[in-house]
Amino acid sequence: MYKSLIRPLLFLVSPERVHHMVMGLLKFAHSIPGVPLLMSSIYKVDDPKLRRTVFGIDFPNPVGLAAGFDKDARFFKELGDLGFGFIEIGTLTPKGQPGNDKPRMFRLPADKGLINRMGFNNQGVDHAIQRLRRRKPGLIIGGNIGKNKVTSNEQALEDYIITFNKLYDHVDYFVVNVSSPNTPNLRDLQDKEPLSRIILALMKERTEKSVHKPILLKIAPDLTEGQLDDIVELSLQTGLDGLIATNTTISREKLRTPKGRIEEIGAGGLSGAPVRDRSTEVVRYLFHKLGNEVPIIAVGGIFTAEDALQKLNAGAKLVQVYTGFIYEGPGMIKRINKGILKKGING
């Protein structure tokens, strides 16, 4: 029903606007007594065989929501009742910022993809913390952190430290985002030297905390083999807790959408089905080099249980979805978890 009736209606409205409309309706529905329990009963799959312990955290199932969907930690409770094993909020920055000019998100239905150039639009870490203070135990939340647009790369480390320290008591793990293509020069921080500086500084901050929380790195799908080797070396040298592969791509190869439309849309990160194979290649390459020493969360082009299984078989311990969730609807999480159970893939 979602793909035949609901999605065509939703796709009549601009992507960013319909996102706010749908999430507002979900939040309203969730405030009605009995609805949260009903949603959980419809969408959640509770089976011990789905549970995973990864970088010291016990996940109820391996299917998470990628960062970008709930930037300001507004809807994590509602989204959790749709069956996700974990929710990643953000990307959060020290200060709120509007992001790039609208329109900044575009659908590519012929390719089952999205192009976005949101630009880390968020209200700032302090606003997110106010909402996270009200979360109930049980839902695993990751915090994806970045730098403000006006902050130079030379000063970026301070932004990451500020957000890390403020958010520390309110999330279960952290993701360092230096791979978004939508903040000018951000990807330059993926180079080995500046990236090592950021990771090691955050790890030093963590030594002063009473509770150890994992630090992960999210990488781009556009890295060369040499750059991936640098990530492998950095992960082992710093003791990084995990990797997320991958973010959106700047590539526009092999798209069915007319070239004129792609040129009209312009810059931005491409997600969805077009990045599926490259994401899996990166996961497989990293796992070949790292084995189980540095766990991998796979994200990129997951629409079905088969897509998720492909990532898990390539070496990922967990998966995340975003674009597939928009195209396939909320029942997708249940279908993926049931597919994993059917194939008997263990963590």
Coordinates of C-alpha atoms in Angstrom, one line a residue:
M1 CA 0.0 0.0 0.0
Y2 CA 2.8 2.4 0.8
K3 CA 4.5 2.1 -2.6
S4 CA 1.3 2.0 -4.6
L5 CA -0.8 4.6 -2.8
I6 CA 1.0 6.6 -0.1
R7 CA 4.4 7.2 -1.8
P8 CA 3.0 8.6 -5.0
L9 CA 1.1 11.2 -3.0
L10 CA 4.1 12.1 -0.8
F11 CA 6.3 12.4 -3.9
L12 CA 4.0 15.2 -5.1
V13 CA 5.4 17.4 -2.4
S14 CA 9.0 18.7 -2.2
P15 CA 11.3 16.2 -0.3
E16 CA 12.2 18.5 2.5
R17 CA 8.7 19.8 3.1
V18 CA 7.1 16.4 3.0
H19 CA 9.7 15.1 5.5
H20 CA 8.6 17.7 8.0
M21 CA 4.9 17.0 7.3
V22 CA 5.2 13.3 7.7
M23 CA 7.3 13.5 10.8
G24 CA 4.9 16.0 12.3
L25 CA 2.0 13.6 11.7
L26 CA 4.0 10.7 13.2
K27 CA 4.7 12.7 16.3
F28 CA 1.1 13.7 16.7
A29 CA -0.1 10.2 16.2
H30 CA 2.4 9.0 18.7
S31 CA 0.9 11.3 21.3
I32 CA -2.4 9.4 21.2
P33 CA -2.7 6.8 23.9
G34 CA -2.2 3.3 22.6
V35 CA -0.6 4.3 19.3
P36 CA 3.0 3.8 20.3
L37 CA 2.2 0.3 21.5
L38 CA 0.3 -0.4 18.3
M39 CA 3.2 0.8 16.1
S40 CA 5.6 -1.4 18.0
S41 CA 3.4 -4.4 17.6
I42 CA 3.1 -3.8 13.9
Y43 CA 6.7 -3.0 13.0
K44 CA 9.1 -4.4 15.6
V45 CA 10.7 -7.9 15.3
D46 CA 11.8 -9.0 18.7
D47 CA 14.0 -12.1 18.4
P48 CA 17.1 -13.0 20.4
K49 CA 18.7 -14.2 17.1
L50 CA 18.7 -10.6 15.9
R51 CA 20.7 -9.2 18.8
R52 CA 24.2 -8.1 18.2
T53 CA 27.0 -6.9 20.6
V54 CA 29.2 -4.5 18.6
F55 CA 31.9 -2.2 20.1
G56 CA 30.5 -3.1 23.5
I57 CA 26.9 -2.1 22.8
D58 CA 24.0 -4.6 22.8
F59 CA 21.8 -3.9 19.8
P60 CA 18.3 -5.4 19.7
N61 CA 18.6 -5.8 15.9
P62 CA 21.2 -4.9 13.3
V63 CA 19.1 -2.4 11.3
G64 CA 19.6 1.3 12.2
L65 CA 18.6 4.7 10.9
A66 CA 21.5 6.7 9.4
A67 CA 22.3 10.3 10.4
G68 CA 20.5 13.1 8.5
F69 CA 17.0 11.9 9.0
D70 CA 16.6 13.1 12.6
K71 CA 19.2 15.9 12.6
D72 CA 17.9 17.6 15.8
A73 CA 16.9 14.6 17.9
R74 CA 13.2 15.5 17.5
F75 CA 11.8 12.1 16.5
F76 CA 14.0 9.3 17.9
K77 CA 11.2 7.9 20.1
E78 CA 8.7 7.7 17.3
L79 CA 11.3 6.3 14.9
G80 CA 12.4 3.7 17.5
D81 CA 8.8 2.3 17.6
L82 CA 9.1 1.6 13.8
G83 CA 11.5 -1.2 14.6
F84 CA 15.0 0.3 14.2
G85 CA 17.7 -1.3 16.3
F86 CA 19.4 2.1 16.8
I87 CA 19.0 5.7 15.7
E88 CA 21.8 8.0 14.7
I89 CA 21.0 11.7 15.2
G90 CA 22.8 14.7 13.6
T91 CA 25.0 15.8 12.1
L92 CA 25.2 18.2 15.0
T93 CA 27.5 21.2 15.2
P94 CA 28.4 23.5 18.2
K95 CA 26.2 26.3 16.9
G96 CA 23.0 26.1 15.0
Q97 CA 23.1 26.9 11.3
P98 CA 20.6 27.1 8.5
G99 CA 22.5 25.0 6.1
N100 CA 22.6 25.6 2.3
D101 CA 20.0 27.5 0.3
K102 CA 16.8 25.8 -0.7
P103 CA 15.9 23.7 -2.7
R104 CA 18.6 21.4 -1.4
M105 CA 17.1 17.9 -1.7
F106 CA 16.0 16.2 -4.9
R107 CA 14.5 12.8 -5.8
L108 CA 15.7 10.7 -8.6
P109 CA 12.9 8.2 -8.9
A110 CA 14.3 6.5 -12.0
D111 CA 17.4 5.7 -10.0
K112 CA 15.8 5.2 -6.6
G113 CA 18.1 7.9 -5.4
L114 CA 18.3 11.2 -3.6
I115 CA 20.7 14.1 -4.1
N116 CA 21.1 16.4 -1.1
R117 CA 23.2 19.4 -0.3
M118 CA 21.7 20.1 3.1
G119 CA 24.9 21.5 4.6
F120 CA 24.6 20.3 8.2
N121 CA 21.4 22.3 8.9
N122 CA 20.7 21.9 12.6
Q123 CA 19.7 23.9 15.7
G124 CA 23.0 23.2 17.4
V125 CA 24.0 20.6 20.0
D126 CA 22.4 22.4 23.0
H127 CA 18.9 22.1 21.5
A128 CA 19.4 18.4 20.8
I129 CA 20.6 17.8 24.3
Q130 CA 17.4 19.2 25.8
R131 CA 15.4 16.6 23.9
L132 CA 17.8 13.8 24.6
R133 CA 17.4 14.4 28.3
R134 CA 13.9 13.1 28.0
R135 CA 14.7 9.8 26.3
K136 CA 13.8 6.6 28.0
P137 CA 16.3 3.8 28.6
G138 CA 16.5 1.1 25.9
L139 CA 16.8 3.0 22.7
I140 CA 20.3 3.1 21.4
I141 CA 21.3 6.5 20.0
G142 CA 24.4 7.5 18.2
G143 CA 25.6 11.1 17.9
N144 CA 27.0 12.2 14.5
I145 CA 29.2 15.3 14.9
G146 CA 30.6 17.8 12.5
K147 CA 32.0 21.3 12.2
N148 CA 30.2 24.6 11.6
K149 CA 30.4 25.9 8.0
V150 CA 32.0 29.2 9.1
T151 CA 34.7 27.3 11.0
S152 CA 37.9 26.9 9.0
N153 CA 39.6 23.5 8.7
E154 CA 42.4 24.8 10.8
Q155 CA 40.0 25.4 13.7
A156 CA 37.7 22.3 13.0
L157 CA 39.2 20.3 15.9
E158 CA 37.7 22.7 18.4
D159 CA 34.2 22.3 17.0
Y160 CA 34.4 18.5 17.2
I161 CA 35.7 18.6 20.8
I162 CA 32.9 21.1 21.9
T163 CA 30.1 18.9 20.4
F164 CA 31.7 15.7 21.7
N165 CA 32.0 16.9 25.3
K166 CA 28.5 18.4 25.4
L167 CA 26.9 15.4 23.9
Y168 CA 28.9 12.8 25.7
D169 CA 26.4 12.0 28.5
H170 CA 23.4 11.8 26.1
V171 CA 24.3 9.3 23.4
D172 CA 25.7 5.8 23.3
Y173 CA 28.3 6.2 20.5
F174 CA 29.9 8.9 18.4
V175 CA 30.4 9.3 14.7
V176 CA 33.0 11.7 13.4
N177 CA 31.7 13.1 10.1
V178 CA 34.4 14.4 7.8
S179 CA 32.9 12.9 4.7
S180 CA 29.9 15.0 3.8
P181 CA 30.3 16.7 0.4
N182 CA 28.0 19.5 1.3
T183 CA 30.2 21.6 3.6
P184 CA 33.0 23.4 1.8
N185 CA 36.4 21.7 2.2
L186 CA 35.1 19.3 4.8
R187 CA 36.4 16.2 3.0
D188 CA 39.9 17.6 3.2
L189 CA 39.8 16.5 6.8
Q190 CA 39.7 12.9 5.6
D191 CA 43.4 13.2 4.9
K192 CA 45.5 11.2 7.3
E193 CA 47.2 14.0 9.2
P194 CA 44.2 16.2 10.1
L195 CA 42.0 13.1 10.6
S196 CA 44.5 11.5 13.1
R197 CA 44.6 14.8 15.0
I198 CA 40.8 14.9 15.4
I199 CA 40.4 11.2 16.3
L200 CA 43.3 11.3 18.8
A201 CA 42.0 14.5 20.4
L202 CA 38.6 13.0 21.0
M203 CA 40.1 9.9 22.4
K204 CA 42.1 12.0 24.8
E205 CA 38.9 13.8 25.9
R206 CA 37.3 10.4 26.4
T207 CA 40.0 9.3 28.9
E208 CA 38.6 11.9 31.3
K209 CA 35.1 10.5 31.2
S210 CA 33.8 8.0 33.7
V211 CA 32.1 5.9 31.0
H212 CA 33.8 4.6 27.8
K213 CA 31.8 5.3 24.7
P214 CA 32.8 4.2 21.2
I215 CA 34.1 6.6 18.6
L216 CA 33.5 5.8 14.9
L217 CA 34.5 7.4 11.7
K218 CA 32.2 7.8 8.7
I219 CA 33.9 7.7 5.3
A220 CA 33.1 8.6 1.8
P221 CA 32.6 6.1 -1.0
D222 CA 34.8 8.2 -3.3
L223 CA 38.0 7.3 -1.6
T224 CA 40.8 5.7 -3.6
E225 CA 42.3 2.4 -2.6
G226 CA 45.3 4.3 -1.3
Q227 CA 43.1 6.5 0.8
L228 CA 41.2 3.5 2.2
D229 CA 44.6 2.0 3.1
D230 CA 45.3 5.2 5.1
I231 CA 41.9 4.8 6.9
V232 CA 42.9 1.2 7.7
E233 CA 46.3 2.3 9.1
L234 CA 44.7 5.1 11.0
S235 CA 42.0 2.8 12.5
L236 CA 44.6 0.4 13.8
Q237 CA 47.1 3.0 15.0
T238 CA 44.5 5.1 16.9
G239 CA 42.4 2.2 18.2
L240 CA 39.3 3.6 16.5
D241 CA 36.2 1.7 17.7
G242 CA 34.5 1.4 14.3
L243 CA 33.9 2.6 10.8
I244 CA 30.7 3.6 8.9
A245 CA 30.9 3.0 5.2
T246 CA 29.7 4.9 3.4
N247 CA 28.4 8.5 3.1
T248 CA 26.9 9.9 -0.1
T249 CA 28.9 10.1 -3.3
I250 CA 29.7 13.0 -5.6
S251 CA 29.8 10.6 -8.6
R252 CA 27.0 10.8 -11.2
E253 CA 28.0 7.7 -13.2
K254 CA 25.4 5.3 -14.8
L255 CA 22.3 7.2 -13.8
R256 CA 19.0 6.7 -15.7
T257 CA 17.8 10.2 -14.8
P258 CA 18.4 12.5 -17.9
K259 CA 21.7 14.3 -17.9
G260 CA 20.0 17.6 -18.2
R261 CA 18.0 17.1 -15.0
I262 CA 21.2 16.1 -13.1
E263 CA 22.9 19.3 -14.4
E264 CA 19.9 21.3 -13.3
I265 CA 20.1 19.9 -9.8
G266 CA 23.8 20.6 -9.5
A267 CA 26.0 19.8 -6.6
G268 CA 25.2 17.5 -3.7
G269 CA 25.7 14.0 -2.3
L270 CA 24.0 11.1 -4.1
S271 CA 22.5 8.4 -2.0
G272 CA 20.3 5.3 -2.6
A273 CA 20.5 2.5 -5.1
P274 CA 23.3 4.2 -7.2
V275 CA 25.8 4.0 -4.4
R276 CA 24.9 0.4 -3.3
D277 CA 27.6 -1.5 -5.2
R278 CA 30.4 1.0 -4.3
S279 CA 29.4 1.0 -0.7
T280 CA 29.6 -2.8 -0.6
E281 CA 33.0 -2.7 -2.3
V282 CA 34.3 -0.4 0.3
V283 CA 32.9 -2.6 3.1
R284 CA 34.4 -5.7 1.6
Y285 CA 37.8 -4.0 1.1
L286 CA 37.9 -2.7 4.7
F287 CA 36.8 -6.0 6.2
H288 CA 39.5 -7.8 4.2
K289 CA 42.1 -5.5 5.7
L290 CA 40.7 -5.2 9.2
G291 CA 38.7 -8.4 9.9
N292 CA 36.8 -8.1 13.1
E293 CA 39.3 -5.8 14.7
V294 CA 37.4 -2.7 13.7
P295 CA 33.7 -3.3 13.2
I296 CA 31.9 -1.8 10.2
I297 CA 28.5 -0.3 9.9
A298 CA 27.4 -0.5 6.3
V299 CA 25.1 2.1 4.7
G300 CA 24.4 2.8 1.1
G301 CA 21.6 1.6 -1.2
I302 CA 19.8 -0.7 1.2
F303 CA 16.2 -1.2 0.1
T304 CA 15.6 -4.9 0.8
A305 CA 16.6 -7.8 3.0
E306 CA 18.8 -9.0 0.1
D307 CA 20.6 -5.6 0.1
A308 CA 21.2 -5.8 3.8
L309 CA 22.4 -9.4 3.6
Q310 CA 24.9 -8.4 0.9
K311 CA 26.4 -5.8 3.2
L312 CA 26.5 -8.3 6.2
N313 CA 28.1 -11.0 4.0
A314 CA 30.7 -8.4 2.9
G315 CA 31.8 -8.0 6.5
A316 CA 29.5 -5.4 8.1
K317 CA 28.3 -6.1 11.6
L318 CA 25.3 -3.6 11.4
V319 CA 23.5 -1.7 8.6
Q320 CA 21.9 1.6 8.4
V321 CA 19.2 2.9 6.0
Y322 CA 18.0 6.3 4.9
T323 CA 17.0 6.6 1.2
G324 CA 15.6 3.1 1.1
F325 CA 13.4 4.0 4.1
I326 CA 11.9 6.9 2.1
Y327 CA 11.3 4.8 -1.0
E328 CA 10.2 1.6 0.7
G329 CA 8.3 2.9 3.7
P330 CA 8.3 1.9 7.4
G331 CA 7.6 -1.8 6.7
M332 CA 11.1 -2.1 5.3
I333 CA 12.8 -2.5 8.7
K334 CA 10.6 -5.4 9.6
R335 CA 11.1 -7.1 6.2
I336 CA 14.9 -6.7 6.5
N337 CA 15.0 -8.2 10.0
K338 CA 12.8 -11.1 9.0
G339 CA 15.1 -11.7 6.0
I340 CA 18.1 -11.8 8.3
L341 CA 16.4 -14.3 10.5
K342 CA 15.4 -16.4 7.5
K343 CA 19.0 -16.6 6.3
G344 CA 20.3 -17.2 9.8
I345 CA 23.0 -14.5 9.7
N346 CA 24.4 -14.1 13.2
G347 CA 26.4 -11.2 14.7

